[in-house]
PDB file of C-alpha atoms and ligand atoms in Angstrom:
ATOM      1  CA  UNK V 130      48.808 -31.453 -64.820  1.00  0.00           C
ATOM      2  CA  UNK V 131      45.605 -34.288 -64.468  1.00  0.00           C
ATOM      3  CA  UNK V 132      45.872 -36.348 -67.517  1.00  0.00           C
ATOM      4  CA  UNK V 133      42.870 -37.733 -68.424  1.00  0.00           C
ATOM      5  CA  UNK V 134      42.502 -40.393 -71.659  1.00  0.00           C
ATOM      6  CA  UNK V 135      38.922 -41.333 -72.434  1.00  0.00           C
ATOM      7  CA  UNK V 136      38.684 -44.879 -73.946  1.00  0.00           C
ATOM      8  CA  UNK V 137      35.199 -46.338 -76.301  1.00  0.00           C
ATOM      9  CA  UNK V 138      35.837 -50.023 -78.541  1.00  0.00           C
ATOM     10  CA  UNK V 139      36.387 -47.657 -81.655  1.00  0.00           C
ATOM     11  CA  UNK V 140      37.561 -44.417 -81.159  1.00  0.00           C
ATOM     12  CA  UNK V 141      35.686 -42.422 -83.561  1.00  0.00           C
ATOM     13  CA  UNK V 142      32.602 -42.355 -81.454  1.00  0.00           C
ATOM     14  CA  UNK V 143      31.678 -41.628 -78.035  1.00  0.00           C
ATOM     15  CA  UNK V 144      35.502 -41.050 -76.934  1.00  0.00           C
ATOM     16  CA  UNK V 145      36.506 -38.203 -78.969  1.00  0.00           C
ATOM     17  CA  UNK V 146      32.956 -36.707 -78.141  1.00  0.00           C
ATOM     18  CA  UNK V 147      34.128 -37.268 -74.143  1.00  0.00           C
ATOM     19  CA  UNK V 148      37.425 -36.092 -75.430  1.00  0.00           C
ATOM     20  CA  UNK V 149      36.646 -32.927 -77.119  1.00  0.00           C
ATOM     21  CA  UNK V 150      33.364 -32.397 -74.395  1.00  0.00           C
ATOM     22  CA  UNK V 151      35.754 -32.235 -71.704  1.00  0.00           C
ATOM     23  CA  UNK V 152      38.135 -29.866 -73.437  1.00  0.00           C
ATOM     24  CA  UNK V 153      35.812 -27.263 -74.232  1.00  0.00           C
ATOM     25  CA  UNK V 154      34.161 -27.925 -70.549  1.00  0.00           C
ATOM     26  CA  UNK V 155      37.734 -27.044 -69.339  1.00  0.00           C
ATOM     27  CA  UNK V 156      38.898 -24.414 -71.583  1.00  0.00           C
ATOM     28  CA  UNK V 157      35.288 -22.595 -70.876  1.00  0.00           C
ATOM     29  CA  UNK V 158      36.266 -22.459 -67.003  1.00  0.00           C
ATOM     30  CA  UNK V 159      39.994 -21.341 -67.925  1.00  0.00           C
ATOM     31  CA  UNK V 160      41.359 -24.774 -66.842  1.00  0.00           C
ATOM     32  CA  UNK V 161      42.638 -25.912 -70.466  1.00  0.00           C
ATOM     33  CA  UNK V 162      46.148 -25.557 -69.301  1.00  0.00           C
ATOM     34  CA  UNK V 163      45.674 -28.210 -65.912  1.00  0.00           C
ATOM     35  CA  UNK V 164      44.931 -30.886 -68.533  1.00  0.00           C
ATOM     36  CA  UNK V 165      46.220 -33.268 -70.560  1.00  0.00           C
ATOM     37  CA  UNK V 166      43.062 -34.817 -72.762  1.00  0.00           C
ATOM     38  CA  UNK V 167      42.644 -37.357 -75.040  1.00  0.00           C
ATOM     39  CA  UNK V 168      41.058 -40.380 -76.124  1.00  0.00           C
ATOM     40  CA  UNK V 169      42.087 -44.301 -77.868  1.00  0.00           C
ATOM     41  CA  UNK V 170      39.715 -47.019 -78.775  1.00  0.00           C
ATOM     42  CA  UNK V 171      40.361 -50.912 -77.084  1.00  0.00           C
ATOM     43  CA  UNK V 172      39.943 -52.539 -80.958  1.00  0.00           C
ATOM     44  CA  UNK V 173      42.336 -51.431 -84.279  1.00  0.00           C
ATOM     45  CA  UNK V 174      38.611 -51.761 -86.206  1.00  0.00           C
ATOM     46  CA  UNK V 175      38.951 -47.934 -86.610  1.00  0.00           C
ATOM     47  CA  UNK V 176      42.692 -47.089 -86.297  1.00  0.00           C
ATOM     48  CA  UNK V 177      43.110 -44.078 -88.557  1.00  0.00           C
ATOM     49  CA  UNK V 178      40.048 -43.201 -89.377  1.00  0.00           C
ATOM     50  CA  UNK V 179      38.596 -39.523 -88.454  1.00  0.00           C
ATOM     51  CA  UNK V 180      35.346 -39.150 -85.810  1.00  0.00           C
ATOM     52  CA  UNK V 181      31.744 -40.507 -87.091  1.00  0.00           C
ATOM     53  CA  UNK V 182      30.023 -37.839 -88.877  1.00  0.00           C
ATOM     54  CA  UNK V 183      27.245 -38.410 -86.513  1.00  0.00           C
ATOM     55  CA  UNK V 184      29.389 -37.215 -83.290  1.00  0.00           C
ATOM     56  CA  UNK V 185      30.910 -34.294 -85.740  1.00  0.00           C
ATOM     57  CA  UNK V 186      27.369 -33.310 -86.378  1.00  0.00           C
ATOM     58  CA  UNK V 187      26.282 -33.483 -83.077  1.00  0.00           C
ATOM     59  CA  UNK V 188      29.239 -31.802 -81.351  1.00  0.00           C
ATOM     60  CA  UNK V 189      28.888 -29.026 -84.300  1.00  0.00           C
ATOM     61  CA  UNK V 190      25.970 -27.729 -82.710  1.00  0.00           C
ATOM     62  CA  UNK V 191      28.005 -27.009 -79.693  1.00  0.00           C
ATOM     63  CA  UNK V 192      30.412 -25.196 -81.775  1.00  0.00           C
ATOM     64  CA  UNK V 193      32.968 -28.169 -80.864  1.00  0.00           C
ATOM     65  CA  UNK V 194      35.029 -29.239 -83.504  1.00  0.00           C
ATOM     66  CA  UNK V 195      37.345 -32.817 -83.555  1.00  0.00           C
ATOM     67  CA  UNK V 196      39.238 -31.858 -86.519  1.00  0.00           C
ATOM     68  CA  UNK V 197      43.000 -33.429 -87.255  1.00  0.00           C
ATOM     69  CA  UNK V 198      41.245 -36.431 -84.346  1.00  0.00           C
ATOM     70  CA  UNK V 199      41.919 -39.714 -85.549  1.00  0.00           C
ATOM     71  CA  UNK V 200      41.239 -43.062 -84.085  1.00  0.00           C
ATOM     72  CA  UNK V 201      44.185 -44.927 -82.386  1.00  0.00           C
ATOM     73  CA  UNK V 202      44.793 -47.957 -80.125  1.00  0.00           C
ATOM     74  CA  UNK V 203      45.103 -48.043 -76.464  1.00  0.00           C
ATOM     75  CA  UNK V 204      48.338 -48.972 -75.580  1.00  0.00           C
ATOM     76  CA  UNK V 205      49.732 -50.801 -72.690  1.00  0.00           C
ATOM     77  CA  UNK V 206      52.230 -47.940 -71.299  1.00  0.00           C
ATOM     78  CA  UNK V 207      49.117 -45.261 -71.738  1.00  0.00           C
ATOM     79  CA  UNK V 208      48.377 -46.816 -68.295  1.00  0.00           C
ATOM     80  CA  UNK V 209      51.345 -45.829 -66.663  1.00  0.00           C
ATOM     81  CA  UNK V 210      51.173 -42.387 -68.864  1.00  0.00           C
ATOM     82  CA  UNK V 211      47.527 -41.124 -67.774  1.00  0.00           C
ATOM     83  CA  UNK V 212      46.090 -40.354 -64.169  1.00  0.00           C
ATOM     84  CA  UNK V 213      42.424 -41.375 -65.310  1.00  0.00           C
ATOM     85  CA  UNK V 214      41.757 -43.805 -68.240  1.00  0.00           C
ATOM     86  CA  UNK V 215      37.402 -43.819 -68.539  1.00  0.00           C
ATOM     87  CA  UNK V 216      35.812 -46.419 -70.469  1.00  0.00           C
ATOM     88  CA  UNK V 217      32.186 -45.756 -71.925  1.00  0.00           C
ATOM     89  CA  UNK V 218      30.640 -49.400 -71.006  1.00  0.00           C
ATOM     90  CA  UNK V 219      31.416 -52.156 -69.014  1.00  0.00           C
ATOM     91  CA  UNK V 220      33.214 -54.401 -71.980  1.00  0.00           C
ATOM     92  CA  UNK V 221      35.676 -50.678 -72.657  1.00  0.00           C
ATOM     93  CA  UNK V 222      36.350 -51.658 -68.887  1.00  0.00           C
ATOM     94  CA  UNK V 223      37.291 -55.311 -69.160  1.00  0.00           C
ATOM     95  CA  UNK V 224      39.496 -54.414 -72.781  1.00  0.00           C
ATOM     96  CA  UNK V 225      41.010 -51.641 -70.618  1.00  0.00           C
ATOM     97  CA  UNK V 226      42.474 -54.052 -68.100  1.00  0.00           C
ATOM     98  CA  UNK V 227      43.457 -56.234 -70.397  1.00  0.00           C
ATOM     99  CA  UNK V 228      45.857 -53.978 -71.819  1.00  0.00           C
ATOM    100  CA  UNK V 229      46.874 -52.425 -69.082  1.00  0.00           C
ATOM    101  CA  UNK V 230      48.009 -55.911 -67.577  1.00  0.00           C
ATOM    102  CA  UNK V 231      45.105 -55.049 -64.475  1.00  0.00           C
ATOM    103  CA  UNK V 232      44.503 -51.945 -62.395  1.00  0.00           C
ATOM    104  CA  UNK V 233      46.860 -52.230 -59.753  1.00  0.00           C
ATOM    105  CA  UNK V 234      46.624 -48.023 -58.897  1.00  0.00           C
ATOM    106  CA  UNK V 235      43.101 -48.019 -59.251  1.00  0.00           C
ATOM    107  CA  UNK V 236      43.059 -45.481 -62.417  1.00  0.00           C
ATOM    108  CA  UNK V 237      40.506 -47.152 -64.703  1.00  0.00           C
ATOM    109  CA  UNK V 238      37.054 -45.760 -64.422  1.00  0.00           C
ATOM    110  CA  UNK V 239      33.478 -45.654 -66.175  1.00  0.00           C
ATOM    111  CA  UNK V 240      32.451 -42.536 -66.966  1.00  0.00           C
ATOM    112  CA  UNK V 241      29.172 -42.181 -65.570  1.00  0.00           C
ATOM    113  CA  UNK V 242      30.602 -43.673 -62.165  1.00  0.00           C
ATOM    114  CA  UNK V 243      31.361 -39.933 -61.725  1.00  0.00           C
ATOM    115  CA  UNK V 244      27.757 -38.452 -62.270  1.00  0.00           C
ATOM    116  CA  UNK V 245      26.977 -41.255 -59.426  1.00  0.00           C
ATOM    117  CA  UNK V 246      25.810 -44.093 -61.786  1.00  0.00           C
ATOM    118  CA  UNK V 247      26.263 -47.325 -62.662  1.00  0.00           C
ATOM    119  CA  UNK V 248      25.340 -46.969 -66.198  1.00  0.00           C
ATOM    120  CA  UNK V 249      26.754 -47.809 -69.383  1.00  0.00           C
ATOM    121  CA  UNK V 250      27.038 -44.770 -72.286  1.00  0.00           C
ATOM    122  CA  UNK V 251      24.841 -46.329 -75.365  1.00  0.00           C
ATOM    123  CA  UNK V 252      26.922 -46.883 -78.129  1.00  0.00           C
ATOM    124  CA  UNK V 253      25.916 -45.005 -81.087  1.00  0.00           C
ATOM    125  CA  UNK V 254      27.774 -46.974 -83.399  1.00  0.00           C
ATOM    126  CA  UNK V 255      25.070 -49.494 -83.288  1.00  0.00           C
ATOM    127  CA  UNK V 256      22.229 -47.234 -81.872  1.00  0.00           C
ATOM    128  CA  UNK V 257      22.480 -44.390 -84.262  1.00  0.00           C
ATOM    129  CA  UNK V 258      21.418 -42.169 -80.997  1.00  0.00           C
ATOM    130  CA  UNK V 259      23.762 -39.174 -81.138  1.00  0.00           C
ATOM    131  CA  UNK V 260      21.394 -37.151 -78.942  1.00  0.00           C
ATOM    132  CA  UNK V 261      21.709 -39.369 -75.730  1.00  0.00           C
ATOM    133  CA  UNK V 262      25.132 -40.118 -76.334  1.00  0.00           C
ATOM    134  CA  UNK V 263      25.911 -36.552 -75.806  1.00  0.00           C
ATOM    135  CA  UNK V 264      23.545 -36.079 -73.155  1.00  0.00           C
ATOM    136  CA  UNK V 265      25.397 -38.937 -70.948  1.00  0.00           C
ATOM    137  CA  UNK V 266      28.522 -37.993 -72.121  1.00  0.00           C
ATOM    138  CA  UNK V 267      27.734 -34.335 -70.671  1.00  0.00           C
ATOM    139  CA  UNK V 268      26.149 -35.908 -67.133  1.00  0.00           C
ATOM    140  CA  UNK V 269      29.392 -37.970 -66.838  1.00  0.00           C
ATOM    141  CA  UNK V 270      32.058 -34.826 -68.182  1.00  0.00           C
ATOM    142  CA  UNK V 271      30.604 -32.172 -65.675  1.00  0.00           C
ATOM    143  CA  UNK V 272      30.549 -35.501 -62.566  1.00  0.00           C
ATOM    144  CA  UNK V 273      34.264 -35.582 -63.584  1.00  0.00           C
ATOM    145  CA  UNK V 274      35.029 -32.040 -63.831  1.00  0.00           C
ATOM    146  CA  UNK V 275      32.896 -31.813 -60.060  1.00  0.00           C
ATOM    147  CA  UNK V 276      34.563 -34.623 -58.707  1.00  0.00           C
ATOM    148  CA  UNK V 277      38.346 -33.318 -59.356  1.00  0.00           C
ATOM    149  CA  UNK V 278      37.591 -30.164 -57.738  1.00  0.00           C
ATOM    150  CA  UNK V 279      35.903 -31.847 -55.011  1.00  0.00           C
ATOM    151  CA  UNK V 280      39.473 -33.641 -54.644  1.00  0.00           C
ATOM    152  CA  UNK V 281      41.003 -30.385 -54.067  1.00  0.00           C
ATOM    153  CA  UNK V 282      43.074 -31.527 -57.508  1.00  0.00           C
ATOM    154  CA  UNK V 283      42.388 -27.836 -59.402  1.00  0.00           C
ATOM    155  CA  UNK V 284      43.625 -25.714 -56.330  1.00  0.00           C
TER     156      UNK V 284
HETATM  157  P1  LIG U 529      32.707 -46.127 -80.443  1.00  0.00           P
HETATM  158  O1  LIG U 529      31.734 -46.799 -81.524  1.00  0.00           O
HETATM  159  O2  LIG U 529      33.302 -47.227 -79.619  1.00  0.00           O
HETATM  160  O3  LIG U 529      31.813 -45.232 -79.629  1.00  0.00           O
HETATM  161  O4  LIG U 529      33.753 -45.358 -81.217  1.00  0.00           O
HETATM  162  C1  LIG U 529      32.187 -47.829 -82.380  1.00  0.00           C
HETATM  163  C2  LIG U 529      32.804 -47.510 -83.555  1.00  0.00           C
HETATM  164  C3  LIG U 529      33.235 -48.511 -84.407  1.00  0.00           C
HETATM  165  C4  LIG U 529      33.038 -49.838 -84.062  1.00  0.00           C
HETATM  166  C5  LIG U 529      32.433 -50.147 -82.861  1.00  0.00           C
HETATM  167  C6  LIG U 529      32.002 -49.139 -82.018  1.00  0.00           C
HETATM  168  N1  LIG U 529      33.480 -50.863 -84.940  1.00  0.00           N
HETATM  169  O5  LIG U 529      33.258 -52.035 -84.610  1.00  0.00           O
HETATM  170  O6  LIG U 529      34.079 -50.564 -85.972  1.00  0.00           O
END
């Protein structure tokens, strides 16, 4: 089992759209059942609160839907709980560690480290982008996806 939990600052945003991305990504290629997938936000500004309407739209034309998601709060022993924990930009990476207590087993990641760059994903949030949210979000899901069976970790 590879759990994965996807991290953004509020949770109702571009995490649950990595979150729910991934799952269908998986569950298309018959690998739902290898996973563990989910997603937490580094602030309590959203804790509780369902996925934007922007990222339910957008995700709707995929035929994806994040119903019963709600927004919660990183915590520290989600670290010790998940194989991968991917923040969206590089201040989801500093928060990350910060809760975690550091990164001592190298599991914190950004996600488009796995589609080979350096990038941050644009928050839409303040952007109101949907569009290239998902399209990053996508790049860095199927670099991920790639880069586990690359690691021999789907055998
Ligand atoms: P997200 O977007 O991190 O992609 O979920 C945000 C959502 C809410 C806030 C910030 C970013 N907020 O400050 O409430």
């Amino acid at each position: 089992m590879i759990k994965i939990l996807f991290v953004c600052l509020g949770n109702i945003c571009r995490s649950p759209m990595a979150e729910f991305m991934f799952r269908d990504m998986v569950k298309t290629e018959g690998l739902a059942d290898r996973f563990r997938i989910a997603s937490a936000a580094t602030s309590y500004e959203e804790t509780g609160n369902p996925v934007h309407h922007g990222a339910r739209q957008k995700l709707a034309q995929y035929g994806i839907s994040t119903a019963g998601k709600t927004a919660v709060r990183m915590q520290k022993k989600d670290y010790e709980a998940y194989d991968y924990l991917i923040g969206m930009d590089e201040g989801n990476i500093r928060s990350m560690r910060r809760i975690a207590g550091g990164d001592e087993e190298h599991k914190i990641y950004k996600l488009l480290e796995f589609a080979g760059s350096a990038r941050d994903i644009a928050d839409p949030w303040y952007t109101g982008n949907f569009d290239v949210t998902y399209d990053d979000i996508l790049e860095g899901c199927q670099g991920l996806l790639k880069r586990l069976k690359e690691e021999g970790r789907l055998r």
